[in-house]
Short mmCIF file of C-alpha atoms in Angstrom, two decimals:
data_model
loop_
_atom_site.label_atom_id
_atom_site.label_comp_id
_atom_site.label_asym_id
_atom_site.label_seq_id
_atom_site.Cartn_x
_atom_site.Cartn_y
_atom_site.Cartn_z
CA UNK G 26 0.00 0.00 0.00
CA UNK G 27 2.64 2.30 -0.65
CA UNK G 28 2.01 5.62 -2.58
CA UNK G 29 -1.15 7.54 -3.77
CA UNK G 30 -0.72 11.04 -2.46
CA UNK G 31 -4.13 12.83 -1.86
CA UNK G 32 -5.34 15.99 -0.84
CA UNK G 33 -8.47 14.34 0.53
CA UNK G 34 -6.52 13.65 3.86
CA UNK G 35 -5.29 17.39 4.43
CA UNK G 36 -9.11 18.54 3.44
CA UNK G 37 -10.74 16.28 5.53
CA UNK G 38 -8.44 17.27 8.62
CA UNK G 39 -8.56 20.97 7.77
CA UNK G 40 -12.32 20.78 8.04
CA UNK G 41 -12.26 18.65 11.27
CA UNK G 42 -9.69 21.66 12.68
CA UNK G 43 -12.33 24.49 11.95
CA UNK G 44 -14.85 22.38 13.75
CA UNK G 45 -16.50 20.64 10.64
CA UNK G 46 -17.84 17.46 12.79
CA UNK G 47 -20.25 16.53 9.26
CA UNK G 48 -19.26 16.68 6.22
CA UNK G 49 -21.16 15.38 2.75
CA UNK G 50 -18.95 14.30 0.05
CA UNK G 51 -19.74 15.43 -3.34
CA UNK G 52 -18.17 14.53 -6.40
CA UNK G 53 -15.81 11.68 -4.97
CA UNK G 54 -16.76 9.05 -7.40
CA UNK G 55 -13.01 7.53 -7.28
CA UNK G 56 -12.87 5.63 -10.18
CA UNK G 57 -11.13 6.76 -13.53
CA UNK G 58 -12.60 5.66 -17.01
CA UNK G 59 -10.12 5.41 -20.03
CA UNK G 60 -11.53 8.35 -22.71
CA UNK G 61 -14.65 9.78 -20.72
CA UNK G 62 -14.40 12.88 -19.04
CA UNK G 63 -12.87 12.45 -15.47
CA UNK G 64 -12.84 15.84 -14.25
CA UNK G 65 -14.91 19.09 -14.40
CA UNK G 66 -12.30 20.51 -16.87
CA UNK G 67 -10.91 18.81 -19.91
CA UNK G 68 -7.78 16.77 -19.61
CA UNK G 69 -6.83 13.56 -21.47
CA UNK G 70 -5.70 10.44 -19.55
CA UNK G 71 -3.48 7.66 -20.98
CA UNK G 72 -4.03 4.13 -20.52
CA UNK G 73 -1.72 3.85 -17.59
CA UNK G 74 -2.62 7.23 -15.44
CA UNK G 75 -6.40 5.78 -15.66
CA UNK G 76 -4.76 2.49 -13.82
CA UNK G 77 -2.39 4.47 -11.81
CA UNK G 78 -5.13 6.43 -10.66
CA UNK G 79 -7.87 3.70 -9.86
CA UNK G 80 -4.94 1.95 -8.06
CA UNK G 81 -4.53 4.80 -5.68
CA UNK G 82 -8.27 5.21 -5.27
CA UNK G 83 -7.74 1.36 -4.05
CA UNK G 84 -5.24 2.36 -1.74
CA UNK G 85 -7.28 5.24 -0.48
CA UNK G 86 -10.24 3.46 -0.11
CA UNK G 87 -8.29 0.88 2.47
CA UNK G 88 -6.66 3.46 4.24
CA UNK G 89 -9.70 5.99 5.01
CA UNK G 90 -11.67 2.62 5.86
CA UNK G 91 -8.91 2.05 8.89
CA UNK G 92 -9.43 5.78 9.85
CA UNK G 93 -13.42 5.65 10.14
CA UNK G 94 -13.21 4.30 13.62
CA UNK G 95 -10.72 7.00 14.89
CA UNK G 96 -13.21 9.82 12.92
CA UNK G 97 -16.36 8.11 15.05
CA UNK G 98 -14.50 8.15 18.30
CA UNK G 99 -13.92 12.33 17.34
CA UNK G 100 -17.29 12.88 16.66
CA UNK G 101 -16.48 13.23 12.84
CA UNK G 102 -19.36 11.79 10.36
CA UNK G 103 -18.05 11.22 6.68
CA UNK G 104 -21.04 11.02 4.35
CA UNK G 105 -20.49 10.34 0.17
CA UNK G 106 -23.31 11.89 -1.65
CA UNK G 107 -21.70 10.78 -4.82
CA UNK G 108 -23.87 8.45 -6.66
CA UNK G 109 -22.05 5.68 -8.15
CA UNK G 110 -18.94 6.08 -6.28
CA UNK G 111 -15.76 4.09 -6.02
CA UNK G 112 -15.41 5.50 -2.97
CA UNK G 113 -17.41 2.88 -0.49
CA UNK G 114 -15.90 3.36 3.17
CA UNK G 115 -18.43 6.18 4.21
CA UNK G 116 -22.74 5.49 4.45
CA UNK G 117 -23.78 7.07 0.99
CA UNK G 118 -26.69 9.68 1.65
#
């Protein structure tokens, strides 16, 4: 489980630090589809950035699943409003 940076971690402890205790997810659908659009702006993606990234969505996926407990005991609910999503740690609303 080595790599996948992500600025998810530093957003989601930002919020928690301004006293955020709920946050909704929106747009976290953590997967990465060769030739369809996989952001809000237009960028191409080869073959092996769409598996590099849908590797590190694995990754990320483990690790935030080991954090939940530690985010319950701080009174921190995670909630993924993204329909569809990769991303399968949190209750989807």
């Amino acid at each position: 489980q080595k790599g996948s940076r992500s600025v998810m971690y530093v957003a989601l402890r930002l919020l928690f630090y301004l006293g955020v205790r709920r946050i909704f997810l929106l747009g976290c659908d953590f997967r990465m589809e060769l030739g369809k659009a996989n952001y809000a702006f237009e960028q191409e993606r080869s073959a092996g950035s769409v598996r590099g990234n849908n590797s590190s969505y694995k990754i990320l996926n483990v690790r935030l699943g080991r954090l939940v407990p530690y985010f319950r005991e701080a009174g921190l609910e995670i909630q993924n409003c993204t329909p569809d999503s990769g991303l399968t740690v949190f209750p989807y609303c």
